[in-house]
Short mmCIF file of C-alpha atoms in Angstrom, two decimals:
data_model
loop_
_atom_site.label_atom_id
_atom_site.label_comp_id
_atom_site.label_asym_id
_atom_site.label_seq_id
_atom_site.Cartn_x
_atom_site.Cartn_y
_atom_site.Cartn_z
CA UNK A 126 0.00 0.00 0.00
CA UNK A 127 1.78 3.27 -1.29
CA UNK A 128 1.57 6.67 1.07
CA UNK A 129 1.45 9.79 -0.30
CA UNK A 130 1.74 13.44 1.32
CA UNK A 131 -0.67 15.58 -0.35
CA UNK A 132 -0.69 19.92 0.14
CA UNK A 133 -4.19 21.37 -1.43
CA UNK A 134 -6.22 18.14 -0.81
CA UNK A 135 -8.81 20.44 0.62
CA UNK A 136 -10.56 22.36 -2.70
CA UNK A 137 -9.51 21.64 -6.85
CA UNK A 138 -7.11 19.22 -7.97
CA UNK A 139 -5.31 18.30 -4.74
CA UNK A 140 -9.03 17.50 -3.22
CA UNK A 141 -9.80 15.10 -6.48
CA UNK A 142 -6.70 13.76 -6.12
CA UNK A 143 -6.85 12.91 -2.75
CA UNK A 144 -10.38 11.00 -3.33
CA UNK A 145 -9.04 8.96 -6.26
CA UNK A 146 -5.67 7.74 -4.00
CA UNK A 147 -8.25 6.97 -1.28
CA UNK A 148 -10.36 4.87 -3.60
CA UNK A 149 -7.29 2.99 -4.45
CA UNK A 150 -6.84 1.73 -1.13
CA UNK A 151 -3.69 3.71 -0.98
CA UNK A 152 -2.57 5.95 2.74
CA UNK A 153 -2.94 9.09 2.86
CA UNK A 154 -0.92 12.06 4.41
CA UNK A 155 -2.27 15.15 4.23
CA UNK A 156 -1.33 18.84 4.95
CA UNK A 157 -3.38 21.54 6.90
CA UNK A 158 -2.71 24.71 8.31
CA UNK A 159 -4.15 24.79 10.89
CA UNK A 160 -5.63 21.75 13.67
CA UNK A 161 -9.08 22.96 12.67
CA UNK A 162 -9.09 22.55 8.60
CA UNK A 163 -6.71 19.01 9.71
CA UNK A 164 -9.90 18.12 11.69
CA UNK A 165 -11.97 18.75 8.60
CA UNK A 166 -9.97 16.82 6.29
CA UNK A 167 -9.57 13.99 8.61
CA UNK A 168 -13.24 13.99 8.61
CA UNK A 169 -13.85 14.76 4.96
CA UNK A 170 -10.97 11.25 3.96
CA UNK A 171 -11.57 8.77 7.03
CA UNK A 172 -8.18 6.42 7.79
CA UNK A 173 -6.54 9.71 6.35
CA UNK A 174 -3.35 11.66 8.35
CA UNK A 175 -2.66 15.23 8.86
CA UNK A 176 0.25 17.33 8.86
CA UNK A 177 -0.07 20.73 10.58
CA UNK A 178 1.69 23.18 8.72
CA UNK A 179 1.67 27.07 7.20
CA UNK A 180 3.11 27.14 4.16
CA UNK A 181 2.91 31.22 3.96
CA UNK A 182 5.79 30.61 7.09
CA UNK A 183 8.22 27.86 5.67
CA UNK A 184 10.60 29.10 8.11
CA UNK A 185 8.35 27.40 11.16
CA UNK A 186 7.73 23.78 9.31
CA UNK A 187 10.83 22.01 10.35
CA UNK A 188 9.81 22.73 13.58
CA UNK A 189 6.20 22.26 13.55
CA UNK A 190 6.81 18.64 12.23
CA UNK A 191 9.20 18.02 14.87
CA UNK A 192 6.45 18.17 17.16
CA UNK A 193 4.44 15.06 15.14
CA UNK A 194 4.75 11.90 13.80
CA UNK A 195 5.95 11.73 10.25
CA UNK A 196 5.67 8.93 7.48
CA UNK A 197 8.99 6.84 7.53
CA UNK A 198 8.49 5.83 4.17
CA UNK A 199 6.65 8.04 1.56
CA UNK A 200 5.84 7.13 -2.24
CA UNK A 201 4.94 10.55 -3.47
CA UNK A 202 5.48 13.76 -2.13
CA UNK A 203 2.41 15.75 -4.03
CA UNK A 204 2.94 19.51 -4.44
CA UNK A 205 -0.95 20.99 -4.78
CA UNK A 206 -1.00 23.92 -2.93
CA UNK A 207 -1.01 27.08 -4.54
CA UNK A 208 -1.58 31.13 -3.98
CA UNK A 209 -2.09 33.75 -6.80
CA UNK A 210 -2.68 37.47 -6.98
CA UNK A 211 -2.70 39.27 -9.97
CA UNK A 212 -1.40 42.62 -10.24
CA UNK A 213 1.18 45.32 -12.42
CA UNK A 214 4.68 45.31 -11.24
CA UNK A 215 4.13 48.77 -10.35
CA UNK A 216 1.66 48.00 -8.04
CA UNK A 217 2.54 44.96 -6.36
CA UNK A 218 3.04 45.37 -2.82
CA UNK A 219 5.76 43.35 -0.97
CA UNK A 220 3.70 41.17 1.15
CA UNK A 221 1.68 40.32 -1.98
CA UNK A 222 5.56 38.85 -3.36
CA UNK A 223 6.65 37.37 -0.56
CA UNK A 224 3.37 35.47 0.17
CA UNK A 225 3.20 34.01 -3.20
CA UNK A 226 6.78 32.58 -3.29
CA UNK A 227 6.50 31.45 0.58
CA UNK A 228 3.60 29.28 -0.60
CA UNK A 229 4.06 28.37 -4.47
CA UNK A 230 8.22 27.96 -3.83
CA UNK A 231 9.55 28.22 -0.41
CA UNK A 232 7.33 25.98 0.98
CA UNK A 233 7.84 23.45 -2.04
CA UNK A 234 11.39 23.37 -1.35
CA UNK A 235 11.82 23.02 2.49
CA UNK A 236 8.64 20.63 2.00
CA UNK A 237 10.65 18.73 -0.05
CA UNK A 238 13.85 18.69 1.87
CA UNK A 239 12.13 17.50 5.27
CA UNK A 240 10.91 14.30 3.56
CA UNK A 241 13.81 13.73 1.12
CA UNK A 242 14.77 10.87 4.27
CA UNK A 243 11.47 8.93 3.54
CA UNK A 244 11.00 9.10 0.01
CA UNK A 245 14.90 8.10 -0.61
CA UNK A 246 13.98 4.99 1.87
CA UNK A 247 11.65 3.52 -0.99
CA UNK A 248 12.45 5.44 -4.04
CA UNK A 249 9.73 7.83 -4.35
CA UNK A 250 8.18 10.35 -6.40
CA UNK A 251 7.92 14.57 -6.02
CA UNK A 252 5.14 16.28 -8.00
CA UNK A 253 5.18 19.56 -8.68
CA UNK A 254 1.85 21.28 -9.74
CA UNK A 255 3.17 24.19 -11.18
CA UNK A 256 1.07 26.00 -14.11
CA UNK A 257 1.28 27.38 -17.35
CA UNK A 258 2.46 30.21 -15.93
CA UNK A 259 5.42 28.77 -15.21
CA UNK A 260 6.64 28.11 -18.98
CA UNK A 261 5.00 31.93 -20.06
CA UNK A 262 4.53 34.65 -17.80
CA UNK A 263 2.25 37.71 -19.10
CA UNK A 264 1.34 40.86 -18.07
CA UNK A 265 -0.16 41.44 -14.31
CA UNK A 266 0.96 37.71 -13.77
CA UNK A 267 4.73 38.49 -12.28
CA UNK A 268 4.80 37.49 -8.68
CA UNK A 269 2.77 34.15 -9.70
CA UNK A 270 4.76 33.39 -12.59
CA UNK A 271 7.93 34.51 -11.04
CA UNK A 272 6.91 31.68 -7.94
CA UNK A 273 6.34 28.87 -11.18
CA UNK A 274 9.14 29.45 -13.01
CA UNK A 275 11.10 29.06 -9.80
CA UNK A 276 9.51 26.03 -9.10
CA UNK A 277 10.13 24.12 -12.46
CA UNK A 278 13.43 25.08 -11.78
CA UNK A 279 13.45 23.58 -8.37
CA UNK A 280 11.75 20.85 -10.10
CA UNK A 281 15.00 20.50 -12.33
CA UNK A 282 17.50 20.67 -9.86
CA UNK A 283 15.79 17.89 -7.37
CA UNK A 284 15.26 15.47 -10.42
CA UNK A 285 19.31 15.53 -11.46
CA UNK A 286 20.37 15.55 -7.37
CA UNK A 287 18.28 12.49 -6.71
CA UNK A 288 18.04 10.47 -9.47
CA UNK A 289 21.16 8.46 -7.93
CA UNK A 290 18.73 7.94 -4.91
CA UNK A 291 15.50 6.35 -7.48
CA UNK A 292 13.78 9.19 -6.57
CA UNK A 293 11.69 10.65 -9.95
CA UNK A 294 10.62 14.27 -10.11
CA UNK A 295 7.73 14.99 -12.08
CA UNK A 296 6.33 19.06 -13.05
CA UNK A 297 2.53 18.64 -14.21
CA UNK A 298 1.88 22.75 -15.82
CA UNK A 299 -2.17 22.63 -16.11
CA UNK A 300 -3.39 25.42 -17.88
CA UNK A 301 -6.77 27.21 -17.04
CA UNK A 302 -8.38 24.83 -14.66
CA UNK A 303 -11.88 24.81 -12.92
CA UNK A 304 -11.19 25.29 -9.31
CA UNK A 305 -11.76 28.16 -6.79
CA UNK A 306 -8.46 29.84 -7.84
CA UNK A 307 -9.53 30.01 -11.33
CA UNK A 308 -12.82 31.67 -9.77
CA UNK A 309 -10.68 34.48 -7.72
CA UNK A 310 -8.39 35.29 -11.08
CA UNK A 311 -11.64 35.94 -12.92
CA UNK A 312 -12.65 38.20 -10.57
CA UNK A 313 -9.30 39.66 -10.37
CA UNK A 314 -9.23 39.96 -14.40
CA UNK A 315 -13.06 41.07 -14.07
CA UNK A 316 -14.00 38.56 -16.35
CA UNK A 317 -17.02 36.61 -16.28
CA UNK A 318 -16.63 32.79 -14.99
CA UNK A 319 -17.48 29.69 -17.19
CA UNK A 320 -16.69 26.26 -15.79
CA UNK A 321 -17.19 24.77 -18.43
CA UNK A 322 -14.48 26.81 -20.75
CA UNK A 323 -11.43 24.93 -18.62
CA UNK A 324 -10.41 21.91 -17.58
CA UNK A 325 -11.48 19.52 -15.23
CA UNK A 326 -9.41 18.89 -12.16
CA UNK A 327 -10.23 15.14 -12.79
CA UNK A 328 -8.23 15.58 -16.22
CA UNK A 329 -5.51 17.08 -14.61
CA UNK A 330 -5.67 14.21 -12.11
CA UNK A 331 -5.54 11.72 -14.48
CA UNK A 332 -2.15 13.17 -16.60
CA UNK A 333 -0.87 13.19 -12.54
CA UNK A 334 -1.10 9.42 -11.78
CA UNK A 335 -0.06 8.52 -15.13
CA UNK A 336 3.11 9.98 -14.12
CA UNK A 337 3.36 8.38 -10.56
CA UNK A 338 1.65 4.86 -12.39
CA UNK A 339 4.47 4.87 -14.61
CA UNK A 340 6.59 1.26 -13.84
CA UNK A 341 10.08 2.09 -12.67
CA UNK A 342 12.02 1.94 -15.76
CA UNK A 343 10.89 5.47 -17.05
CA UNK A 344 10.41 8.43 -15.87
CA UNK A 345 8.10 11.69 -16.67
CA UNK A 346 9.94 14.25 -16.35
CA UNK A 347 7.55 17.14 -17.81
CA UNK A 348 3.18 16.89 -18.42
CA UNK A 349 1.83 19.86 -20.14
CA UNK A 350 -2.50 20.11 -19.57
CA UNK A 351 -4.47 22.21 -22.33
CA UNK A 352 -7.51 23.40 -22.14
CA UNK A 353 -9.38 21.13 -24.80
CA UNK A 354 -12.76 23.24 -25.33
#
């Protein structure tokens, strides 16, 4: 029975995801930031684990997780989590930067590094769900993009480190998506919403386990999701 350590399982694509690895059978580690939304994901995935942690402070996991028990062995590490605010360069506050790299690349990173120990042990996987703003970054999209285009890079870097370990490194870049992020850019573009123009999470769950699925001698390295309406 694989275990997987999942950040976002509670709305979009981490939440899908996290229903189709718990329909597998498969255990379940998941991350909250706070006891309260742990108690509601607990209660939303029975048999699943929680994690307390802030990714907008990944100064203060390494110690938060040294106050609870941690997998010893973990198949995937599953990168889900995201932040984005949209906004010119010239008006871009700060805080608005450095919350959206704490969460979409800090975090990643020192997420990563904590449980480097247990996915070495049994050759694991890291997923990155970075976006299409990662490959292209446009106007009023700079701190987000900024925050994805670090994180394929981090993505890069891990996968030629610790490919002597077994450990693969997969970046999934979804493009428009239906989720409540996609919601808050609309409003932040003040554009109308339509579900139905974008993609499913379930899609972009499916390209996901492909990747993790894939028998050990090959790798996926790189999944780009399009928008297919």
């Amino acid at each position: 029975m694989a275990a997987h350590l999942i950040t976002g399982a509670g709305s979009g694509i981490g939440s899908v995801l996290a229903e189709r690895l718990a329909e597998r059978g498969d255990d379940l580690w998941l991350l909250a930031r706070d006891a309260r939304r742990a108690a509601a994901l607990r209660e939303r995935f029975p048999g699943a684990r929680t994690l307390v942690g802030d990714l907008k402070d990944p100064a203060k996991l390494s110690w938060a997780f040294g106050q609870q028990a941690l997998p010893v062995e973990l198949d995937s590490l599953l990168h889900v989590a995201g932040v984005v605010e949209l906004g010119q360069v010239g008006e871009l506050p700060v805080k608005a930067w450095q919350e959206t790299l704490n969460v979409n690349l800090v975090a990643p990173a020192e997420l990563t590094r904590l449980m480097l120990p247990s996915l070495r042990l049994v050759k694991g996987h890291v997923v990155f769900v970075n976006s299409g703003a990662g490959l292209n970054a446009h106007a009023e999209w700079s701190a987000y993009a900024a925050s994805k285009h670090g994180l394929r890079a981090l993505a890069d870097s891990l996968r030629h480190e610790e490919h002597g370990h077994g450990v693969r490194v997969t970046s999934v870049y979804p493009g428009r998506t239906a989720t409540a992020m996609q919601v808050k850019v609309h409003q932040q573009e003040g554009r109308e919403y339509d579900a139905a123009r974008w993609i499913e999470p379930e899609s972009v769950v499916r390209a996901l386990l492909t990747a993790i699925d894939l028998p050990r001698d090959a790798e996926i390295t790189d999944i780009t999701v399009r928008p297919g309406r």
